[in-house]
Short mmCIF file of N, CA and C in Angstrom, two decimals:
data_model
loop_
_atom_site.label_atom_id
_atom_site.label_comp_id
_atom_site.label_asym_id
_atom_site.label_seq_id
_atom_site.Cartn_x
_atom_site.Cartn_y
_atom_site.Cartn_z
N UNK A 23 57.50 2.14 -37.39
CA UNK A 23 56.10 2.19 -37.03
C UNK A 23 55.56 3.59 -37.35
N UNK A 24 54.48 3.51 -37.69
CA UNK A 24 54.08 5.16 -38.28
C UNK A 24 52.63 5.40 -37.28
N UNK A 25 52.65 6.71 -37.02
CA UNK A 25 51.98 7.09 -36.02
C UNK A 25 50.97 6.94 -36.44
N UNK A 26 49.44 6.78 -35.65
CA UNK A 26 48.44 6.47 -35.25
C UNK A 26 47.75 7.48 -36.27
N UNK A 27 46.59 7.26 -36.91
CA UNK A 27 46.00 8.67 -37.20
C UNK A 27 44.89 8.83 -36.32
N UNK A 28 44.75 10.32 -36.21
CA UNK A 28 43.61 10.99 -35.42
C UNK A 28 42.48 11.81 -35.82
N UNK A 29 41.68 11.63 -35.10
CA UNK A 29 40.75 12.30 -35.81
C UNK A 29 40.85 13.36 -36.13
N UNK A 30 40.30 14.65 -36.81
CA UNK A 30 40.38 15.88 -37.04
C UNK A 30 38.96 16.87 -37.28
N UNK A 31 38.13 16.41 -36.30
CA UNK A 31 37.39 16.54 -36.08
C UNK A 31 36.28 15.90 -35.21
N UNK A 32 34.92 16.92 -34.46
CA UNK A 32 33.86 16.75 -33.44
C UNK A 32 34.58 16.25 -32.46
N UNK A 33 33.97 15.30 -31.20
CA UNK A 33 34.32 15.84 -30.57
C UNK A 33 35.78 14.76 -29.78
N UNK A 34 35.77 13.58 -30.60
CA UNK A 34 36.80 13.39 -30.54
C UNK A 34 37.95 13.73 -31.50
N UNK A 35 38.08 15.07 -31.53
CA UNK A 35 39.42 15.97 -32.28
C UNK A 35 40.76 15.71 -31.53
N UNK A 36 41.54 15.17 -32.23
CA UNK A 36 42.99 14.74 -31.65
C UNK A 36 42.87 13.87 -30.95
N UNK A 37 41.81 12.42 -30.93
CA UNK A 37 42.16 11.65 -30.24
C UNK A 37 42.79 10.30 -31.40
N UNK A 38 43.32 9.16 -31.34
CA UNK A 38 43.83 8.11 -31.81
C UNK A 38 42.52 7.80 -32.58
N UNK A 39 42.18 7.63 -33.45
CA UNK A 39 41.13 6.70 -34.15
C UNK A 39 40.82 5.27 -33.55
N UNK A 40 41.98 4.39 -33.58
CA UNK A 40 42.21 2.98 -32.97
C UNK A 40 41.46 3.22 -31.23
N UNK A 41 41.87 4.19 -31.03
CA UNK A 41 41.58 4.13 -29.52
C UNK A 41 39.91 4.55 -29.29
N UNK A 42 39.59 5.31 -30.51
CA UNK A 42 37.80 5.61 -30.03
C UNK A 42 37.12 4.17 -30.71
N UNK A 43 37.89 3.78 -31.38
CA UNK A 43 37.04 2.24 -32.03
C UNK A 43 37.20 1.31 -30.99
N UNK A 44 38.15 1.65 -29.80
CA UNK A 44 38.45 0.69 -29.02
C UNK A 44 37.54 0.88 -27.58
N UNK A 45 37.19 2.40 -27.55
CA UNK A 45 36.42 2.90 -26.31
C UNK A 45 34.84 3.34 -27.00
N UNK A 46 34.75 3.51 -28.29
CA UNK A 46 33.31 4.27 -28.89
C UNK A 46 32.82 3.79 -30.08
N UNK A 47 33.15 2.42 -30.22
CA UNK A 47 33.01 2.43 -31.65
C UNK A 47 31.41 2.76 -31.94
N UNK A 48 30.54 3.24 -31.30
CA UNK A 48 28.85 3.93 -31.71
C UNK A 48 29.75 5.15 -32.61
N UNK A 49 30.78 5.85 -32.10
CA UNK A 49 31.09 6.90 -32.66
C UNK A 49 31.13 6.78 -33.97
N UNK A 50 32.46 5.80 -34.17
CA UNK A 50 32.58 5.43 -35.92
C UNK A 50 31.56 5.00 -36.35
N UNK A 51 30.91 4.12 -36.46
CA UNK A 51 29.79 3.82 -36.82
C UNK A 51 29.13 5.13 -37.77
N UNK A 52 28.55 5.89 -36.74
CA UNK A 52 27.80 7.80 -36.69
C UNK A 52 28.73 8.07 -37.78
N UNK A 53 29.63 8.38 -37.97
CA UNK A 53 31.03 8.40 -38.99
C UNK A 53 30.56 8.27 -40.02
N UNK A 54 30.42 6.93 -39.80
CA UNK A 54 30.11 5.71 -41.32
C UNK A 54 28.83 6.66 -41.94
N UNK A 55 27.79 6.60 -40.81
CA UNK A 55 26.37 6.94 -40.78
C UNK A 55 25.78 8.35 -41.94
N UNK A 56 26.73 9.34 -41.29
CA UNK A 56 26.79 11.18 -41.59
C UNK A 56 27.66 11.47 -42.23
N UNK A 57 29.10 11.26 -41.72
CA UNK A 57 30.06 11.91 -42.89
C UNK A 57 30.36 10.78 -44.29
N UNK A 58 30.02 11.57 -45.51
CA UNK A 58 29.95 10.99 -45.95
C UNK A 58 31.81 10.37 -47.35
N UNK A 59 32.47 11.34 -46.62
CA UNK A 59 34.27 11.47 -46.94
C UNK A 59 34.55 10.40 -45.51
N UNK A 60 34.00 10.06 -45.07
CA UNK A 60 34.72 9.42 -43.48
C UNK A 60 35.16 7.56 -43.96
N UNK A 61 36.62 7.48 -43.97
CA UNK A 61 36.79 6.16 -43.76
C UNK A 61 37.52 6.10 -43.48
N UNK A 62 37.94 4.46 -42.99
CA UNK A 62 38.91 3.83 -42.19
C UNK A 62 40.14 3.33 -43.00
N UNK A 63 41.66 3.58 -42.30
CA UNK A 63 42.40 2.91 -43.40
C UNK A 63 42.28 1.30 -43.12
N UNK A 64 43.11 0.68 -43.91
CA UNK A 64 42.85 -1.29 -43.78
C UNK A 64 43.25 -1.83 -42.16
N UNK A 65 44.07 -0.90 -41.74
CA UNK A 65 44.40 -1.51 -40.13
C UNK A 65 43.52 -0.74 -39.26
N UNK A 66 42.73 0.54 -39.21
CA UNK A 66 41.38 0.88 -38.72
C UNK A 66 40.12 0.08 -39.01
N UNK A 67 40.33 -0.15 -40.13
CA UNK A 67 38.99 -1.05 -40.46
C UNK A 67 39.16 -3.14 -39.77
N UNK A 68 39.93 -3.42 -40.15
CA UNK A 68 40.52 -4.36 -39.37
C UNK A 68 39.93 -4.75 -38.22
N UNK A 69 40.47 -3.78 -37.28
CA UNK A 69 40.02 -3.35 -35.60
C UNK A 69 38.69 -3.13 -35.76
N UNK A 70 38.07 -2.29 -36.46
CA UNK A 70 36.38 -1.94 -36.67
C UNK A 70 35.65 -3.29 -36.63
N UNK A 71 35.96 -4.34 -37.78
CA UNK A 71 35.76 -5.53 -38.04
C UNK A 71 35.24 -6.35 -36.54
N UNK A 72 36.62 -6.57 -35.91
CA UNK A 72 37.01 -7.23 -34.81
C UNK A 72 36.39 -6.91 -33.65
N UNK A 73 36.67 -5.27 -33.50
CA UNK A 73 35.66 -5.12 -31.90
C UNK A 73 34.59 -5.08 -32.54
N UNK A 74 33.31 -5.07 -33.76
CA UNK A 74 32.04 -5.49 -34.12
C UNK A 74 31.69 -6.97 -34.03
N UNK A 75 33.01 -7.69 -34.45
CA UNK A 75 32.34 -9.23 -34.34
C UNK A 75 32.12 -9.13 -33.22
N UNK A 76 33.08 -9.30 -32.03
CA UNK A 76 33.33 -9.05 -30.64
C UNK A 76 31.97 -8.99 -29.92
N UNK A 77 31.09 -7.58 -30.41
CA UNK A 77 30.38 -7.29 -30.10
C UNK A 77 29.09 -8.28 -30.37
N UNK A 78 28.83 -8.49 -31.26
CA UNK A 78 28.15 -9.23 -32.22
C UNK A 78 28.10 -10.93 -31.26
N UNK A 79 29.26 -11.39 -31.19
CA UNK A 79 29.59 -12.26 -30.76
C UNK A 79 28.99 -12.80 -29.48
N UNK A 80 29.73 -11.94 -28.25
CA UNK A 80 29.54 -11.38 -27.17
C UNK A 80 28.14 -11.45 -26.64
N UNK A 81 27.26 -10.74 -27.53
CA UNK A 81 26.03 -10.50 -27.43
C UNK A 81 25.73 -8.89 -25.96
N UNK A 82 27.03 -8.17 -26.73
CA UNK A 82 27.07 -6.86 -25.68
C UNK A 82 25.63 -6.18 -25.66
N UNK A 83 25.10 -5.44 -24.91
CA UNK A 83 24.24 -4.79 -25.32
C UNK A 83 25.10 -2.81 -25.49
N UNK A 84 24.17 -2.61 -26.65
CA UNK A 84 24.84 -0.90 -27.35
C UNK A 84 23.46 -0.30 -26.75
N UNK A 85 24.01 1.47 -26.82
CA UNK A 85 22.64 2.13 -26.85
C UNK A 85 22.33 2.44 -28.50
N UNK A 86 22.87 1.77 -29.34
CA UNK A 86 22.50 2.33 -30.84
C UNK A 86 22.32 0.75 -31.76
N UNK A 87 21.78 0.84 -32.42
CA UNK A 87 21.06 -0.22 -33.62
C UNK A 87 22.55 -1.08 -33.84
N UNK A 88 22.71 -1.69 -33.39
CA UNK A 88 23.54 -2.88 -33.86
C UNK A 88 23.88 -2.99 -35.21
N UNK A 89 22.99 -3.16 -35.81
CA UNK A 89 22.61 -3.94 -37.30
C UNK A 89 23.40 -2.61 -38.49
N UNK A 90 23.59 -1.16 -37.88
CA UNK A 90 24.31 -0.32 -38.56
C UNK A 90 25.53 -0.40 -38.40
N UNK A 91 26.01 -0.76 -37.13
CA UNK A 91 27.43 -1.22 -36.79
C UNK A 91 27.90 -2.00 -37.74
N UNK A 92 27.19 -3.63 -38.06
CA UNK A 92 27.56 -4.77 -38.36
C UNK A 92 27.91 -4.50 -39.97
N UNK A 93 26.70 -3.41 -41.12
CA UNK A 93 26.60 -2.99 -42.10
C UNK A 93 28.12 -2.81 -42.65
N UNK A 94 28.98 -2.05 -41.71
CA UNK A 94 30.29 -1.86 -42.05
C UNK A 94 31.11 -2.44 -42.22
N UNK A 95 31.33 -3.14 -41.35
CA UNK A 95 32.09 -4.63 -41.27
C UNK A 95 32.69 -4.96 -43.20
N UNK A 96 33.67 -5.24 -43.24
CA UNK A 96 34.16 -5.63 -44.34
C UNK A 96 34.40 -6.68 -44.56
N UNK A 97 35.11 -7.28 -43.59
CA UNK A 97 35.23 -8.57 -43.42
C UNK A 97 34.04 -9.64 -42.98
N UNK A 98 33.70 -10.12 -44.70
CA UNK A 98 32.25 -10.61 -44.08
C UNK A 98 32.48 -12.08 -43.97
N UNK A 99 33.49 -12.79 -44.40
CA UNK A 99 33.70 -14.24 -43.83
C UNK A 99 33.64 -14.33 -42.42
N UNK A 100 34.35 -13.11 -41.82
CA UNK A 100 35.01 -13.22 -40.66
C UNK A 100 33.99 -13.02 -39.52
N UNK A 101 32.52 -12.38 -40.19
CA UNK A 101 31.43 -12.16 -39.77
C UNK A 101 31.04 -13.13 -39.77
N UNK A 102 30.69 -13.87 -40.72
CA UNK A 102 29.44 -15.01 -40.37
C UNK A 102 30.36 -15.96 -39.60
N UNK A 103 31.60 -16.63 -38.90
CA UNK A 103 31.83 -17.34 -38.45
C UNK A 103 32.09 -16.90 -37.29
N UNK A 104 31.89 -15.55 -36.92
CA UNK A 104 31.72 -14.79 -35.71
C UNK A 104 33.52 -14.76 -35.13
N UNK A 105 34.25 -14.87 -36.39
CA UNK A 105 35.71 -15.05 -35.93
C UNK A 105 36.44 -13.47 -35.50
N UNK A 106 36.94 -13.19 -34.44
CA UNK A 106 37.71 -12.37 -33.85
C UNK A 106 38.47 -12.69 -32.75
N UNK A 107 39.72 -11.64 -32.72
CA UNK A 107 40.72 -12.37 -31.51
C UNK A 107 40.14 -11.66 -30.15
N UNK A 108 39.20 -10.70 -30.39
CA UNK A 108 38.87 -10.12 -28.99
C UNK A 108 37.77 -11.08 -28.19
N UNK A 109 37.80 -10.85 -26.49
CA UNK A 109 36.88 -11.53 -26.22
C UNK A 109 36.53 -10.41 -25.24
N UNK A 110 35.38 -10.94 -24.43
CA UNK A 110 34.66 -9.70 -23.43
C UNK A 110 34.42 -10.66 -22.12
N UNK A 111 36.00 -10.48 -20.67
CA UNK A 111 36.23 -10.63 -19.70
C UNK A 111 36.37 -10.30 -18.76
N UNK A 112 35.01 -10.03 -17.90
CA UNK A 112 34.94 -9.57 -16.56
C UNK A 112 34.93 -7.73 -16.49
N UNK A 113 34.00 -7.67 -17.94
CA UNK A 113 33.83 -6.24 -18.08
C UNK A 113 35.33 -5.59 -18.47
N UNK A 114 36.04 -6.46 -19.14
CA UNK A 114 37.09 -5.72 -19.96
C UNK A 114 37.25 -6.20 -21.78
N UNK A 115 37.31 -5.34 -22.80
CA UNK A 115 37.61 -5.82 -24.10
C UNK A 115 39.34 -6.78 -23.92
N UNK A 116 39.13 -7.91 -23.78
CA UNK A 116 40.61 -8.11 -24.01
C UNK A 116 41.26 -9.25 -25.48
N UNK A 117 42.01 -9.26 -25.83
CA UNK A 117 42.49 -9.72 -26.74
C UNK A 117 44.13 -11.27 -26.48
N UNK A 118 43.28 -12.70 -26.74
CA UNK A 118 43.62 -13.61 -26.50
C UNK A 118 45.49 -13.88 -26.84
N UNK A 119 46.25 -13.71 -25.57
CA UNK A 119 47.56 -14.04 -25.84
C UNK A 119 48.09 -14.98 -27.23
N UNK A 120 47.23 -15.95 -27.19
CA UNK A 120 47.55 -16.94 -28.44
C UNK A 120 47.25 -16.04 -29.73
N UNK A 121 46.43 -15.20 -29.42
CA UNK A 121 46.21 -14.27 -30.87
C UNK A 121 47.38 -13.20 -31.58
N UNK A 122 48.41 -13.19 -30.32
CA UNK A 122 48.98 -11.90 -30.07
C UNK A 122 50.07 -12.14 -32.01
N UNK A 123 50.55 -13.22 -32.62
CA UNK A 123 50.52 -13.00 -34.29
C UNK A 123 49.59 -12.14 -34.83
N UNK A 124 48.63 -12.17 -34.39
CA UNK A 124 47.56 -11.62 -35.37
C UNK A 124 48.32 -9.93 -35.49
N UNK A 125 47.76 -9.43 -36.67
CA UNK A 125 48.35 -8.51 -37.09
C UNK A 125 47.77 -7.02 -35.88
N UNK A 126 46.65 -7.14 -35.72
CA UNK A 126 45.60 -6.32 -34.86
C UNK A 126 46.89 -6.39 -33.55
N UNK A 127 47.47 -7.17 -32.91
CA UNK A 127 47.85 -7.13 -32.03
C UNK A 127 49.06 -5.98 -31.99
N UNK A 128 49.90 -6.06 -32.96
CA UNK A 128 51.11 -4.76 -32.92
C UNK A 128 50.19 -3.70 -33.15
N UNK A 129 49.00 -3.52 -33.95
CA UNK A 129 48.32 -1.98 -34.06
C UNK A 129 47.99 -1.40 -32.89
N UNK A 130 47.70 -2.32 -31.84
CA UNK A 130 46.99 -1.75 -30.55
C UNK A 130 48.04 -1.98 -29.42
N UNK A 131 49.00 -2.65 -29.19
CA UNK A 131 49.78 -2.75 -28.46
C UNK A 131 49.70 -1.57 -27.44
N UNK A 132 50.11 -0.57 -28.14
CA UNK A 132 49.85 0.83 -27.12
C UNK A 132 48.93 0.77 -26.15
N UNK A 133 47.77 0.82 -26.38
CA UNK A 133 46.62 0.90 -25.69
C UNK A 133 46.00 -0.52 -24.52
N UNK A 134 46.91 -0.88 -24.50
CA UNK A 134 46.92 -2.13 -23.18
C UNK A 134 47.38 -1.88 -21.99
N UNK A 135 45.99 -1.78 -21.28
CA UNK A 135 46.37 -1.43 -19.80
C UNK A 135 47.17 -1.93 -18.35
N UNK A 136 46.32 -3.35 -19.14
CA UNK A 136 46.98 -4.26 -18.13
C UNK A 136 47.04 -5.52 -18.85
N UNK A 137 48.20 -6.48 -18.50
CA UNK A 137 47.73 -8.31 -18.51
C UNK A 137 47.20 -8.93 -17.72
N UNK A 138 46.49 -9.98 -18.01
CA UNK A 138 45.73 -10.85 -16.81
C UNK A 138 46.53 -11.90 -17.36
N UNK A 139 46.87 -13.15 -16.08
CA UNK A 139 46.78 -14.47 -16.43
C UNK A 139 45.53 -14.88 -15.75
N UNK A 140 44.67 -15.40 -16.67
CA UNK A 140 43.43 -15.84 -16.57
C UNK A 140 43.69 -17.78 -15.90
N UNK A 141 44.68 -18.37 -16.66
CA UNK A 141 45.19 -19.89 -16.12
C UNK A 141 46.47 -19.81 -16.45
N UNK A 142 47.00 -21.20 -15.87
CA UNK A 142 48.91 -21.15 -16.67
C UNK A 142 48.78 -21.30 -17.93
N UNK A 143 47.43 -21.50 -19.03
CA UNK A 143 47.35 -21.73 -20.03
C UNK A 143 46.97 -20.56 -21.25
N UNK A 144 46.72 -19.91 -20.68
CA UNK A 144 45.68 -18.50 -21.62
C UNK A 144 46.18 -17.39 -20.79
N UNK A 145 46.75 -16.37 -21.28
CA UNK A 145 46.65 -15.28 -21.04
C UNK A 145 46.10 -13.43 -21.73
N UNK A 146 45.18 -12.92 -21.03
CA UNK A 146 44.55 -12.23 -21.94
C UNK A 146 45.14 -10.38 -21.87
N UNK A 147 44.99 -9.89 -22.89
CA UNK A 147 45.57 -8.41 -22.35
C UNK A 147 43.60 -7.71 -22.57
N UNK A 148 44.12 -6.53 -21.95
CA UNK A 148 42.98 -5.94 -21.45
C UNK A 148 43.43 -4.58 -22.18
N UNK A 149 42.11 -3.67 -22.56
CA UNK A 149 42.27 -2.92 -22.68
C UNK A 149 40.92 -1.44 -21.82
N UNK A 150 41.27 -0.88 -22.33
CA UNK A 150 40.85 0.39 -22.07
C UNK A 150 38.91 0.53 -21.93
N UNK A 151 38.59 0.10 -22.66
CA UNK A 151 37.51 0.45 -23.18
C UNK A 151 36.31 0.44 -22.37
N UNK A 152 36.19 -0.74 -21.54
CA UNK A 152 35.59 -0.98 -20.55
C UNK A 152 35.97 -1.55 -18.93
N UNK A 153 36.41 -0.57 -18.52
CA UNK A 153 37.30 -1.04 -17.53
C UNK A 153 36.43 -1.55 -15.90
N UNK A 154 36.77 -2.52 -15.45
CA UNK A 154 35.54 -2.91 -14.33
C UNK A 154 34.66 -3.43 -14.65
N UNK A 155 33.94 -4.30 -13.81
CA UNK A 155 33.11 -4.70 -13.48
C UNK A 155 31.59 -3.98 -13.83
N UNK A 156 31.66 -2.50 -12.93
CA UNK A 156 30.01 -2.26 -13.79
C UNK A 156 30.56 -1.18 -14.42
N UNK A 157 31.65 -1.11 -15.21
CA UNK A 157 32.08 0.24 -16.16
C UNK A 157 31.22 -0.22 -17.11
N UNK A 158 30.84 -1.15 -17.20
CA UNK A 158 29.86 -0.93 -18.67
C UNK A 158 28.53 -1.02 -18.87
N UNK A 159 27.86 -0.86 -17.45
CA UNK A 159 26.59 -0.79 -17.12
C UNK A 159 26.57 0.47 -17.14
N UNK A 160 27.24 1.38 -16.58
CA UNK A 160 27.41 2.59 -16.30
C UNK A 160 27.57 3.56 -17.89
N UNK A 161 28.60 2.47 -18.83
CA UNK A 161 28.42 3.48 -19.56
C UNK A 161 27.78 3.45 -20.59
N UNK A 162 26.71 1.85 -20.23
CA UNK A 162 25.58 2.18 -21.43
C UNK A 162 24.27 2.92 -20.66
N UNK A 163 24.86 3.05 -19.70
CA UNK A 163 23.52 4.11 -18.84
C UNK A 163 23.96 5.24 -19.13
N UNK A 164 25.10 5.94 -19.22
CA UNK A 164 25.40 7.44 -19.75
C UNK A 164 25.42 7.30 -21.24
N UNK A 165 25.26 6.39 -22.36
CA UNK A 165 25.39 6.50 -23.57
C UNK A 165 23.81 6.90 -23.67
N UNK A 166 22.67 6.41 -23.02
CA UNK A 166 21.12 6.08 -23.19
C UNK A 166 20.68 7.91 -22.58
N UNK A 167 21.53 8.25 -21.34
CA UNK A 167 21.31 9.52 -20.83
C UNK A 167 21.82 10.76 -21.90
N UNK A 168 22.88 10.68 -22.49
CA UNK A 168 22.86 11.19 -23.45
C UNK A 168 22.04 11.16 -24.73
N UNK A 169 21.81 9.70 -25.25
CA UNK A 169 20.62 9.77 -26.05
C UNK A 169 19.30 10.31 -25.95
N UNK A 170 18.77 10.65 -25.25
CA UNK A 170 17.92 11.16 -24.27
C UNK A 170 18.07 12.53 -24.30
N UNK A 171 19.20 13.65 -24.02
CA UNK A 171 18.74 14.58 -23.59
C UNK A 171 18.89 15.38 -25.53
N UNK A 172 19.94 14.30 -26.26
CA UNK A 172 19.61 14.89 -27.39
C UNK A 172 18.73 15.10 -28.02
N UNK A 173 17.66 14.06 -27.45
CA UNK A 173 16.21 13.65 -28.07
C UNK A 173 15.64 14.72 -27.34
N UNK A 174 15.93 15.99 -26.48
CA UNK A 174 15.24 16.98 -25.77
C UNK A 174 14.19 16.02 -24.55
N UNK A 175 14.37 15.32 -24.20
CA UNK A 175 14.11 14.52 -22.68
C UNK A 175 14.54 15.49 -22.18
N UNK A 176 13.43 15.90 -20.99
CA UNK A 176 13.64 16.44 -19.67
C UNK A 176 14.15 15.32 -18.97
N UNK A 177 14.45 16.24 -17.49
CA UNK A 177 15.35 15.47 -16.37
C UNK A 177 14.10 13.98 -15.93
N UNK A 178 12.71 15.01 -15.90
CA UNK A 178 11.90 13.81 -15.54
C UNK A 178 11.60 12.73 -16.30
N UNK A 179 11.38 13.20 -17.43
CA UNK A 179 11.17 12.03 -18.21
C UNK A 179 12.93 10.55 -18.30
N UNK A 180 13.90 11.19 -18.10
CA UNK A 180 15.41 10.08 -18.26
C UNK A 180 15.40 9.80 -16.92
N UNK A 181 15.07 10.39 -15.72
CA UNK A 181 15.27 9.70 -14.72
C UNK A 181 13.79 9.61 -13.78
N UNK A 182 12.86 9.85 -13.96
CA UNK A 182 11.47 9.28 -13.25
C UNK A 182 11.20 10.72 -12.40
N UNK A 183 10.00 10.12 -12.08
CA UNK A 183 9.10 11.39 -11.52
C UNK A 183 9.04 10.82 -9.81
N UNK A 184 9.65 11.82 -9.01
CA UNK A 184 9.58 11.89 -7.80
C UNK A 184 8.80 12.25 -6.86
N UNK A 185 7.98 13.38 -7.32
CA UNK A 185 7.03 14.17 -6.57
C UNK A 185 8.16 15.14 -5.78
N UNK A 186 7.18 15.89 -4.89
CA UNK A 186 7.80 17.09 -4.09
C UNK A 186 7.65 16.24 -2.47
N UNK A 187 8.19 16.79 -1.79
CA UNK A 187 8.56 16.09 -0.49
C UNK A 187 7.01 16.09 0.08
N UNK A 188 6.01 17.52 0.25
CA UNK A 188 5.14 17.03 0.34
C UNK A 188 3.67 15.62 0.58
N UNK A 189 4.05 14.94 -0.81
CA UNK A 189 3.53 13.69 -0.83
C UNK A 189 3.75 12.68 -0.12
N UNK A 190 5.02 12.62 0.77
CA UNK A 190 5.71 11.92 1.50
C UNK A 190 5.64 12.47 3.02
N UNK A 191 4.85 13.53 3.19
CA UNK A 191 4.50 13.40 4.46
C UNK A 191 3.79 12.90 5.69
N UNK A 192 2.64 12.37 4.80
CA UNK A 192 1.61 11.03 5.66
C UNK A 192 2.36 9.84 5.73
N UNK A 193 3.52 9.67 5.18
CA UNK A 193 3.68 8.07 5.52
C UNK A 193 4.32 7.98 6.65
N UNK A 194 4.85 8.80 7.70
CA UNK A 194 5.02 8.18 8.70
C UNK A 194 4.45 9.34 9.82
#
């Protein structure tokens, strides 16, 4: 098995590639987007493919344009029939036991947090990416808060206008 490659650069420097496509893929995407030397090898792109159908599929909501995500995608059969082994359960990316042939499955193996048996019939592994219930409300609310302050948004304008305590002194 040959080790993982990592990035080597911003600000995921030294992390797994597989693993930010698995927790960020807005990141790669931006990748795709700006650098213009930036690509995936065939088992990165693969996974790219897969958590995009996923997404696609799913009908996740992103804080970034979808439709640039999907642009990448290589696998375009695999696109229009919306075919991938990942599914999106109970606010986790997980990937269908019956899938576990699929080649995607030894690439990511590592990065599986936990198993669920979902019935005695299906069992799904879980990964990392979105962990919980509102982990992914949360972290398309910090993906949008960050979008935001890059866009130079003040505090008031990303999170609302309060007034000073003042105004709140006639009401009771």
């Amino acid at each position: 098995m040959t080790k993982d490659r990592q990035m080597t650069f911003g600000k995921y420097k030294g992390e797994d590639i597989k693993y930010i496509i698995l927790t960020h893929i807005g990141y790669i995407m931006w990748c795709f987007e700006n650098i213009e030397w930036f690509k995936l090898t065939d088992e990165e792109q693969d996974l790219y493919d897969a958590i995009a159908i996923m997404i696609k599929k799913e009908r996740l909501p992103m804080t970034f344009p979808v439709e640039m995500m999907y642009k990448h995608i290589k696998d375009r059969e695999s696109y229009e029939k919306l075919k991938t082994p990942f599914t999106f359960n109970y606010g986790y990316i997980s990937l269908r036991m019956s899938e576990k042939d699929n080649p995607i499955f030894n690439t990511i193996e590592k990065y599986i947090t936990h198993r669920i048996r979902r019935n005695s019939t299906k069992e799904c592994s879980s990964f990392e990416s979105l962990s919980g219930d509102l982990t992914g409300l949360s972290h398309s609310m910090n993906k949008e808060i960050e979008r935001a302050r890059l866009n130079g948004e003040s505090d008031e304008e990303i999170y609302g206008y309060w007034g000073s305590m003042n105004d709140y002194k006639d009401l009771y």
